[in-house]
């Protein structure tokens, strides 16, 4: 690069990307563009997209909304995560629809992109399925499933989540909803040196994440 990018970049990141992408992206950025200073803000996708549109952050690492992915923003795919049915490890194998009819459903809060996708999937598979309770945090839901309280449709678990509790995943097959982690910017900011440097670091980090 003829000039090293320099300046401050304000990044908004969802909880899931904090552990999957942020450490490697930040390390890469320190190595390749040490004069780029980052300010990190954590939040949920809807709030971060509002912050981006309002100009309060420069770049978001969020989940593409099932509806309303604004064409006024520039979207770059990072990771695709299929949703799975998470059940207690000892539960007898069965088709997802049967499991959801026979076991209490712990619903992921619908304020999140994954929660909306999961609720729509369950409603399509088992109409009028009533949740036992709603919880916002994936880790809390996995702990409840591990304790034998119910089952849940969640994004594919990280290895640490699968190891921490006696649970297993049931593949939802070709109908599985897929949550897409994306990098989003305002179109006018594409080509801005410091913002591009941060974007490149996240894209590289996403490319090295094992799918399982």
PDB file of N, CA and C in Angstrom, residues 98-179:
ATOM      1  N   UNK A  98     -41.661 -34.105  15.133  1.00  0.00           N
ATOM      2  CA  UNK A  98     -42.119 -34.937  16.249  1.00  0.00           C
ATOM      3  C   UNK A  98     -41.524 -34.447  17.567  1.00  0.00           C
ATOM      4  N   UNK A  99     -40.230 -34.131  17.560  1.00  0.00           N
ATOM      5  CA  UNK A  99     -39.578 -33.635  18.781  1.00  0.00           C
ATOM      6  C   UNK A  99     -40.308 -32.383  19.288  1.00  0.00           C
ATOM      7  N   UNK A 100     -40.608 -31.454  18.367  1.00  0.00           N
ATOM      8  CA  UNK A 100     -41.251 -30.198  18.775  1.00  0.00           C
ATOM      9  C   UNK A 100     -42.693 -30.414  19.239  1.00  0.00           C
ATOM     10  N   UNK A 101     -43.345 -31.463  18.731  1.00  0.00           N
ATOM     11  CA  UNK A 101     -44.708 -31.756  19.210  1.00  0.00           C
ATOM     12  C   UNK A 101     -44.693 -32.394  20.588  1.00  0.00           C
ATOM     13  N   UNK A 102     -43.619 -33.147  20.883  1.00  0.00           N
ATOM     14  CA  UNK A 102     -43.603 -33.947  22.120  1.00  0.00           C
ATOM     15  C   UNK A 102     -42.821 -33.308  23.264  1.00  0.00           C
ATOM     16  N   UNK A 103     -41.936 -32.361  22.950  1.00  0.00           N
ATOM     17  CA  UNK A 103     -41.083 -31.762  23.990  1.00  0.00           C
ATOM     18  C   UNK A 103     -41.416 -30.276  24.171  1.00  0.00           C
ATOM     19  N   UNK A 104     -41.256 -29.742  25.390  1.00  0.00           N
ATOM     20  CA  UNK A 104     -41.475 -28.296  25.573  1.00  0.00           C
ATOM     21  C   UNK A 104     -40.475 -27.497  24.726  1.00  0.00           C
ATOM     22  N   UNK A 105     -40.975 -26.435  24.116  1.00  0.00           N
ATOM     23  CA  UNK A 105     -40.146 -25.589  23.249  1.00  0.00           C
ATOM     24  C   UNK A 105     -39.688 -24.359  24.018  1.00  0.00           C
ATOM     25  N   UNK A 106     -38.381 -24.189  24.118  1.00  0.00           N
ATOM     26  CA  UNK A 106     -37.798 -22.978  24.708  1.00  0.00           C
ATOM     27  C   UNK A 106     -37.491 -22.046  23.532  1.00  0.00           C
ATOM     28  N   UNK A 107     -38.211 -20.949  23.457  1.00  0.00           N
ATOM     29  CA  UNK A 107     -38.122 -20.084  22.281  1.00  0.00           C
ATOM     30  C   UNK A 107     -37.043 -19.016  22.479  1.00  0.00           C
ATOM     31  N   UNK A 108     -36.221 -18.861  21.449  1.00  0.00           N
ATOM     32  CA  UNK A 108     -35.234 -17.788  21.455  1.00  0.00           C
ATOM     33  C   UNK A 108     -35.981 -16.469  21.231  1.00  0.00           C
ATOM     34  N   UNK A 109     -35.647 -15.478  22.032  1.00  0.00           N
ATOM     35  CA  UNK A 109     -36.334 -14.179  21.980  1.00  0.00           C
ATOM     36  C   UNK A 109     -36.406 -13.648  20.545  1.00  0.00           C
ATOM     37  N   UNK A 110     -37.602 -13.206  20.144  1.00  0.00           N
ATOM     38  CA  UNK A 110     -37.814 -12.784  18.757  1.00  0.00           C
ATOM     39  C   UNK A 110     -37.309 -11.376  18.468  1.00  0.00           C
ATOM     40  N   UNK A 111     -36.656 -10.750  19.454  1.00  0.00           N
ATOM     41  CA  UNK A 111     -36.017  -9.460  19.197  1.00  0.00           C
ATOM     42  C   UNK A 111     -34.747  -9.611  18.376  1.00  0.00           C
ATOM     43  N   UNK A 112     -34.255 -10.851  18.244  1.00  0.00           N
ATOM     44  CA  UNK A 112     -33.036 -11.092  17.455  1.00  0.00           C
ATOM     45  C   UNK A 112     -33.404 -11.669  16.100  1.00  0.00           C
ATOM     46  N   UNK A 113     -32.497 -11.527  15.146  1.00  0.00           N
ATOM     47  CA  UNK A 113     -32.717 -12.079  13.803  1.00  0.00           C
ATOM     48  C   UNK A 113     -32.911 -13.597  13.889  1.00  0.00           C
ATOM     49  N   UNK A 114     -32.029 -14.283  14.632  1.00  0.00           N
ATOM     50  CA  UNK A 114     -32.140 -15.744  14.742  1.00  0.00           C
ATOM     51  C   UNK A 114     -33.434 -16.143  15.431  1.00  0.00           C
ATOM     52  N   UNK A 115     -33.851 -15.359  16.431  1.00  0.00           N
ATOM     53  CA  UNK A 115     -35.095 -15.655  17.139  1.00  0.00           C
ATOM     54  C   UNK A 115     -36.303 -15.558  16.216  1.00  0.00           C
ATOM     55  N   UNK A 116     -36.315 -14.545  15.346  1.00  0.00           N
ATOM     56  CA  UNK A 116     -37.408 -14.397  14.374  1.00  0.00           C
ATOM     57  C   UNK A 116     -37.425 -15.585  13.406  1.00  0.00           C
ATOM     58  N   UNK A 117     -36.224 -15.967  12.907  1.00  0.00           N
ATOM     59  CA  UNK A 117     -36.130 -17.070  11.945  1.00  0.00           C
ATOM     60  C   UNK A 117     -36.578 -18.383  12.585  1.00  0.00           C
ATOM     61  N   UNK A 118     -36.144 -18.610  13.834  1.00  0.00           N
ATOM     62  CA  UNK A 118     -36.484 -19.853  14.531  1.00  0.00           C
ATOM     63  C   UNK A 118     -37.987 -19.936  14.777  1.00  0.00           C
ATOM     64  N   UNK A 119     -38.593 -18.815  15.219  1.00  0.00           N
ATOM     65  CA  UNK A 119     -40.028 -18.818  15.515  1.00  0.00           C
ATOM     66  C   UNK A 119     -40.833 -19.094  14.246  1.00  0.00           C
ATOM     67  N   UNK A 120     -40.425 -18.491  13.132  1.00  0.00           N
ATOM     68  CA  UNK A 120     -41.142 -18.722  11.868  1.00  0.00           C
ATOM     69  C   UNK A 120     -41.016 -20.181  11.423  1.00  0.00           C
ATOM     70  N   UNK A 121     -39.826 -20.754  11.612  1.00  0.00           N
ATOM     71  CA  UNK A 121     -39.606 -22.142  11.226  1.00  0.00           C
ATOM     72  C   UNK A 121     -40.493 -23.077  12.054  1.00  0.00           C
ATOM     73  N   UNK A 122     -40.501 -22.869  13.374  1.00  0.00           N
ATOM     74  CA  UNK A 122     -41.303 -23.737  14.250  1.00  0.00           C
ATOM     75  C   UNK A 122     -42.783 -23.600  13.920  1.00  0.00           C
ATOM     76  N   UNK A 123     -43.224 -22.371  13.669  1.00  0.00           N
ATOM     77  CA  UNK A 123     -44.635 -22.142  13.361  1.00  0.00           C
ATOM     78  C   UNK A 123     -45.038 -22.845  12.055  1.00  0.00           C
ATOM     79  N   UNK A 124     -44.095 -22.887  11.113  1.00  0.00           N
ATOM     80  CA  UNK A 124     -44.367 -23.554   9.835  1.00  0.00           C
ATOM     81  C   UNK A 124     -44.405 -25.079  10.016  1.00  0.00           C
ATOM     82  N   UNK A 125     -43.494 -25.587  10.858  1.00  0.00           N
ATOM     83  CA  UNK A 125     -43.369 -27.039  11.044  1.00  0.00           C
ATOM     84  C   UNK A 125     -44.466 -27.589  11.958  1.00  0.00           C
ATOM     85  N   UNK A 126     -44.737 -26.866  13.051  1.00  0.00           N
ATOM     86  CA  UNK A 126     -45.740 -27.293  14.039  1.00  0.00           C
ATOM     87  C   UNK A 126     -46.636 -26.087  14.336  1.00  0.00           C
ATOM     88  N   UNK A 127     -47.640 -25.819  13.494  1.00  0.00           N
ATOM     89  CA  UNK A 127     -48.491 -24.641  13.702  1.00  0.00           C
ATOM     90  C   UNK A 127     -49.098 -24.629  15.108  1.00  0.00           C
ATOM     91  N   UNK A 128     -49.191 -23.405  15.662  1.00  0.00           N
ATOM     92  CA  UNK A 128     -49.748 -23.188  17.012  1.00  0.00           C
ATOM     93  C   UNK A 128     -48.892 -23.794  18.131  1.00  0.00           C
ATOM     94  N   UNK A 129     -47.627 -24.107  17.857  1.00  0.00           N
ATOM     95  CA  UNK A 129     -46.742 -24.602  18.917  1.00  0.00           C
ATOM     96  C   UNK A 129     -46.520 -23.473  19.931  1.00  0.00           C
ATOM     97  N   UNK A 130     -46.812 -23.740  21.193  1.00  0.00           N
ATOM     98  CA  UNK A 130     -46.679 -22.712  22.232  1.00  0.00           C
ATOM     99  C   UNK A 130     -45.367 -22.900  22.991  1.00  0.00           C
ATOM    100  N   UNK A 131     -44.599 -21.808  23.157  1.00  0.00           N
ATOM    101  CA  UNK A 131     -43.334 -21.950  23.880  1.00  0.00           C
ATOM    102  C   UNK A 131     -43.547 -22.133  25.377  1.00  0.00           C
ATOM    103  N   UNK A 132     -42.655 -22.885  25.994  1.00  0.00           N
ATOM    104  CA  UNK A 132     -42.640 -23.000  27.455  1.00  0.00           C
ATOM    105  C   UNK A 132     -42.204 -21.670  28.065  1.00  0.00           C
ATOM    106  N   UNK A 133     -41.154 -21.075  27.475  1.00  0.00           N
ATOM    107  CA  UNK A 133     -40.696 -19.744  27.885  1.00  0.00           C
ATOM    108  C   UNK A 133     -39.813 -19.153  26.798  1.00  0.00           C
ATOM    109  N   UNK A 134     -39.611 -17.829  26.880  1.00  0.00           N
ATOM    110  CA  UNK A 134     -38.738 -17.101  25.951  1.00  0.00           C
ATOM    111  C   UNK A 134     -37.465 -16.713  26.692  1.00  0.00           C
ATOM    112  N   UNK A 135     -36.313 -16.910  26.057  1.00  0.00           N
ATOM    113  CA  UNK A 135     -35.041 -16.481  26.638  1.00  0.00           C
ATOM    114  C   UNK A 135     -34.217 -15.779  25.570  1.00  0.00           C
ATOM    115  N   UNK A 136     -33.512 -14.682  25.927  1.00  0.00           N
ATOM    116  CA  UNK A 136     -32.750 -13.952  24.913  1.00  0.00           C
ATOM    117  C   UNK A 136     -31.366 -14.529  24.636  1.00  0.00           C
ATOM    118  N   UNK A 137     -30.750 -15.212  25.610  1.00  0.00           N
ATOM    119  CA  UNK A 137     -29.343 -15.602  25.460  1.00  0.00           C
ATOM    120  C   UNK A 137     -29.209 -17.064  25.068  1.00  0.00           C
ATOM    121  N   UNK A 138     -28.454 -17.315  23.996  1.00  0.00           N
ATOM    122  CA  UNK A 138     -28.254 -18.692  23.526  1.00  0.00           C
ATOM    123  C   UNK A 138     -27.641 -19.554  24.628  1.00  0.00           C
ATOM    124  N   UNK A 139     -26.644 -19.046  25.346  1.00  0.00           N
ATOM    125  CA  UNK A 139     -25.994 -19.853  26.383  1.00  0.00           C
ATOM    126  C   UNK A 139     -26.990 -20.301  27.448  1.00  0.00           C
ATOM    127  N   UNK A 140     -27.908 -19.412  27.822  1.00  0.00           N
ATOM    128  CA  UNK A 140     -28.919 -19.761  28.826  1.00  0.00           C
ATOM    129  C   UNK A 140     -29.848 -20.845  28.289  1.00  0.00           C
ATOM    130  N   UNK A 141     -30.215 -20.727  27.009  1.00  0.00           N
ATOM    131  CA  UNK A 141     -31.105 -21.736  26.412  1.00  0.00           C
ATOM    132  C   UNK A 141     -30.407 -23.093  26.360  1.00  0.00           C
ATOM    133  N   UNK A 142     -29.143 -23.105  25.956  1.00  0.00           N
ATOM    134  CA  UNK A 142     -28.397 -24.367  25.884  1.00  0.00           C
ATOM    135  C   UNK A 142     -28.314 -25.012  27.271  1.00  0.00           C
ATOM    136  N   UNK A 143     -28.110 -24.201  28.312  1.00  0.00           N
ATOM    137  CA  UNK A 143     -28.056 -24.727  29.679  1.00  0.00           C
ATOM    138  C   UNK A 143     -29.403 -25.347  30.074  1.00  0.00           C
ATOM    139  N   UNK A 144     -30.512 -24.693  29.692  1.00  0.00           N
ATOM    140  CA  UNK A 144     -31.845 -25.215  30.014  1.00  0.00           C
ATOM    141  C   UNK A 144     -32.087 -26.545  29.284  1.00  0.00           C
ATOM    142  N   UNK A 145     -31.697 -26.596  28.001  1.00  0.00           N
ATOM    143  CA  UNK A 145     -31.857 -27.840  27.233  1.00  0.00           C
ATOM    144  C   UNK A 145     -31.013 -28.942  27.872  1.00  0.00           C
ATOM    145  N   UNK A 146     -29.782 -28.603  28.255  1.00  0.00           N
ATOM    146  CA  UNK A 146     -28.895 -29.576  28.893  1.00  0.00           C
ATOM    147  C   UNK A 146     -29.462 -30.115  30.199  1.00  0.00           C
ATOM    148  N   UNK A 147     -30.251 -29.280  30.879  1.00  0.00           N
ATOM    149  CA  UNK A 147     -30.875 -29.699  32.142  1.00  0.00           C
ATOM    150  C   UNK A 147     -32.148 -30.520  31.906  1.00  0.00           C
ATOM    151  N   UNK A 148     -32.500 -30.746  30.621  1.00  0.00           N
ATOM    152  CA  UNK A 148     -33.649 -31.583  30.305  1.00  0.00           C
ATOM    153  C   UNK A 148     -34.983 -30.867  30.354  1.00  0.00           C
ATOM    154  N   UNK A 149     -34.968 -29.532  30.339  1.00  0.00           N
ATOM    155  CA  UNK A 149     -36.208 -28.762  30.488  1.00  0.00           C
ATOM    156  C   UNK A 149     -36.988 -28.675  29.181  1.00  0.00           C
ATOM    157  N   UNK A 150     -36.303 -28.717  28.041  1.00  0.00           N
ATOM    158  CA  UNK A 150     -36.997 -28.610  26.762  1.00  0.00           C
ATOM    159  C   UNK A 150     -36.017 -28.681  25.614  1.00  0.00           C
ATOM    160  N   UNK A 151     -36.486 -28.248  24.440  1.00  0.00           N
ATOM    161  CA  UNK A 151     -35.670 -28.242  23.218  1.00  0.00           C
ATOM    162  C   UNK A 151     -35.754 -26.855  22.592  1.00  0.00           C
ATOM    163  N   UNK A 152     -34.841 -26.542  21.681  1.00  0.00           N
ATOM    164  CA  UNK A 152     -34.865 -25.204  21.082  1.00  0.00           C
ATOM    165  C   UNK A 152     -34.258 -25.220  19.687  1.00  0.00           C
ATOM    166  N   UNK A 153     -34.752 -24.332  18.823  1.00  0.00           N
ATOM    167  CA  UNK A 153     -34.156 -24.111  17.507  1.00  0.00           C
ATOM    168  C   UNK A 153     -33.205 -22.917  17.632  1.00  0.00           C
ATOM    169  N   UNK A 154     -31.931 -23.165  17.354  1.00  0.00           N
ATOM    170  CA  UNK A 154     -30.875 -22.173  17.586  1.00  0.00           C
ATOM    171  C   UNK A 154     -29.873 -22.198  16.433  1.00  0.00           C
ATOM    172  N   UNK A 155     -29.071 -21.123  16.297  1.00  0.00           N
ATOM    173  CA  UNK A 155     -27.949 -21.207  15.347  1.00  0.00           C
ATOM    174  C   UNK A 155     -27.007 -22.334  15.774  1.00  0.00           C
ATOM    175  N   UNK A 156     -26.342 -22.952  14.804  1.00  0.00           N
ATOM    176  CA  UNK A 156     -25.364 -24.008  15.109  1.00  0.00           C
ATOM    177  C   UNK A 156     -24.523 -23.613  16.303  1.00  0.00           C
ATOM    178  N   UNK A 157     -24.343 -24.531  17.229  1.00  0.00           N
ATOM    179  CA  UNK A 157     -23.605 -24.220  18.447  1.00  0.00           C
ATOM    180  C   UNK A 157     -22.102 -24.165  18.190  1.00  0.00           C
ATOM    181  N   UNK A 158     -21.426 -23.344  18.976  1.00  0.00           N
ATOM    182  CA  UNK A 158     -19.967 -23.343  18.957  1.00  0.00           C
ATOM    183  C   UNK A 158     -19.475 -24.584  19.708  1.00  0.00           C
ATOM    184  N   UNK A 159     -18.243 -25.046  19.434  1.00  0.00           N
ATOM    185  CA  UNK A 159     -17.730 -26.230  20.137  1.00  0.00           C
ATOM    186  C   UNK A 159     -17.798 -26.088  21.653  1.00  0.00           C
ATOM    187  N   UNK A 160     -17.494 -24.896  22.191  1.00  0.00           N
ATOM    188  CA  UNK A 160     -17.515 -24.729  23.656  1.00  0.00           C
ATOM    189  C   UNK A 160     -18.930 -24.883  24.215  1.00  0.00           C
ATOM    190  N   UNK A 161     -19.945 -24.458  23.442  1.00  0.00           N
ATOM    191  CA  UNK A 161     -21.327 -24.608  23.911  1.00  0.00           C
ATOM    192  C   UNK A 161     -21.741 -26.081  23.906  1.00  0.00           C
ATOM    193  N   UNK A 162     -21.295 -26.820  22.883  1.00  0.00           N
ATOM    194  CA  UNK A 162     -21.640 -28.249  22.819  1.00  0.00           C
ATOM    195  C   UNK A 162     -20.958 -29.029  23.934  1.00  0.00           C
ATOM    196  N   UNK A 163     -19.754 -28.599  24.306  1.00  0.00           N
ATOM    197  CA  UNK A 163     -19.005 -29.322  25.340  1.00  0.00           C
ATOM    198  C   UNK A 163     -19.483 -28.978  26.748  1.00  0.00           C
ATOM    199  N   UNK A 164     -20.024 -27.774  26.915  1.00  0.00           N
ATOM    200  CA  UNK A 164     -20.372 -27.306  28.265  1.00  0.00           C
ATOM    201  C   UNK A 164     -21.617 -27.978  28.825  1.00  0.00           C
ATOM    202  N   UNK A 165     -22.490 -28.511  27.959  1.00  0.00           N
ATOM    203  CA  UNK A 165     -23.767 -29.064  28.422  1.00  0.00           C
ATOM    204  C   UNK A 165     -24.074 -30.366  27.678  1.00  0.00           C
ATOM    205  N   UNK A 166     -24.821 -31.283  28.317  1.00  0.00           N
ATOM    206  CA  UNK A 166     -25.159 -32.561  27.661  1.00  0.00           C
ATOM    207  C   UNK A 166     -26.276 -32.382  26.640  1.00  0.00           C
ATOM    208  N   UNK A 167     -25.927 -31.810  25.499  1.00  0.00           N
ATOM    209  CA  UNK A 167     -26.897 -31.558  24.424  1.00  0.00           C
ATOM    210  C   UNK A 167     -26.367 -32.143  23.117  1.00  0.00           C
ATOM    211  N   UNK A 168     -27.255 -32.284  22.145  1.00  0.00           N
ATOM    212  CA  UNK A 168     -26.825 -32.618  20.788  1.00  0.00           C
ATOM    213  C   UNK A 168     -27.708 -31.847  19.808  1.00  0.00           C
ATOM    214  N   UNK A 169     -27.233 -31.765  18.567  1.00  0.00           N
ATOM    215  CA  UNK A 169     -27.939 -31.010  17.531  1.00  0.00           C
ATOM    216  C   UNK A 169     -28.603 -31.966  16.546  1.00  0.00           C
ATOM    217  N   UNK A 170     -29.827 -31.647  16.147  1.00  0.00           N
ATOM    218  CA  UNK A 170     -30.504 -32.377  15.084  1.00  0.00           C
ATOM    219  C   UNK A 170     -30.533 -31.475  13.862  1.00  0.00           C
ATOM    220  N   UNK A 171     -29.980 -31.971  12.762  1.00  0.00           N
ATOM    221  CA  UNK A 171     -29.947 -31.208  11.513  1.00  0.00           C
ATOM    222  C   UNK A 171     -31.369 -31.003  10.994  1.00  0.00           C
ATOM    223  N   UNK A 172     -31.678 -29.803  10.553  1.00  0.00           N
ATOM    224  CA  UNK A 172     -33.026 -29.512  10.043  1.00  0.00           C
ATOM    225  C   UNK A 172     -33.137 -29.753   8.537  1.00  0.00           C
ATOM    226  N   UNK A 173     -32.063 -30.229   7.930  1.00  0.00           N
ATOM    227  CA  UNK A 173     -32.128 -30.604   6.513  1.00  0.00           C
ATOM    228  C   UNK A 173     -32.209 -29.412   5.572  1.00  0.00           C
ATOM    229  N   UNK A 174     -32.727 -29.677   4.392  1.00  0.00           N
ATOM    230  CA  UNK A 174     -32.756 -28.650   3.341  1.00  0.00           C
ATOM    231  C   UNK A 174     -33.628 -27.457   3.712  1.00  0.00           C
ATOM    232  N   UNK A 175     -34.581 -27.656   4.642  1.00  0.00           N
ATOM    233  CA  UNK A 175     -35.482 -26.567   5.041  1.00  0.00           C
ATOM    234  C   UNK A 175     -34.899 -25.667   6.130  1.00  0.00           C
ATOM    235  N   UNK A 176     -33.696 -25.986   6.595  1.00  0.00           N
ATOM    236  CA  UNK A 176     -33.130 -25.231   7.718  1.00  0.00           C
ATOM    237  C   UNK A 176     -32.991 -23.749   7.374  1.00  0.00           C
ATOM    238  N   UNK A 177     -33.510 -22.850   8.228  1.00  0.00           N
ATOM    239  CA  UNK A 177     -33.221 -21.434   8.021  1.00  0.00           C
ATOM    240  C   UNK A 177     -31.719 -21.199   8.205  1.00  0.00           C
ATOM    241  N   UNK A 178     -31.185 -20.235   7.489  1.00  0.00           N
ATOM    242  CA  UNK A 178     -29.755 -19.924   7.584  1.00  0.00           C
ATOM    243  C   UNK A 178     -29.580 -18.471   8.015  1.00  0.00           C
ATOM    244  N   UNK A 179     -28.871 -18.297   9.109  1.00  0.00           N
ATOM    245  CA  UNK A 179     -28.575 -16.947   9.592  1.00  0.00           C
ATOM    246  C   UNK A 179     -27.272 -16.485   8.935  1.00  0.00           C
TER     247      UNK A 179
END
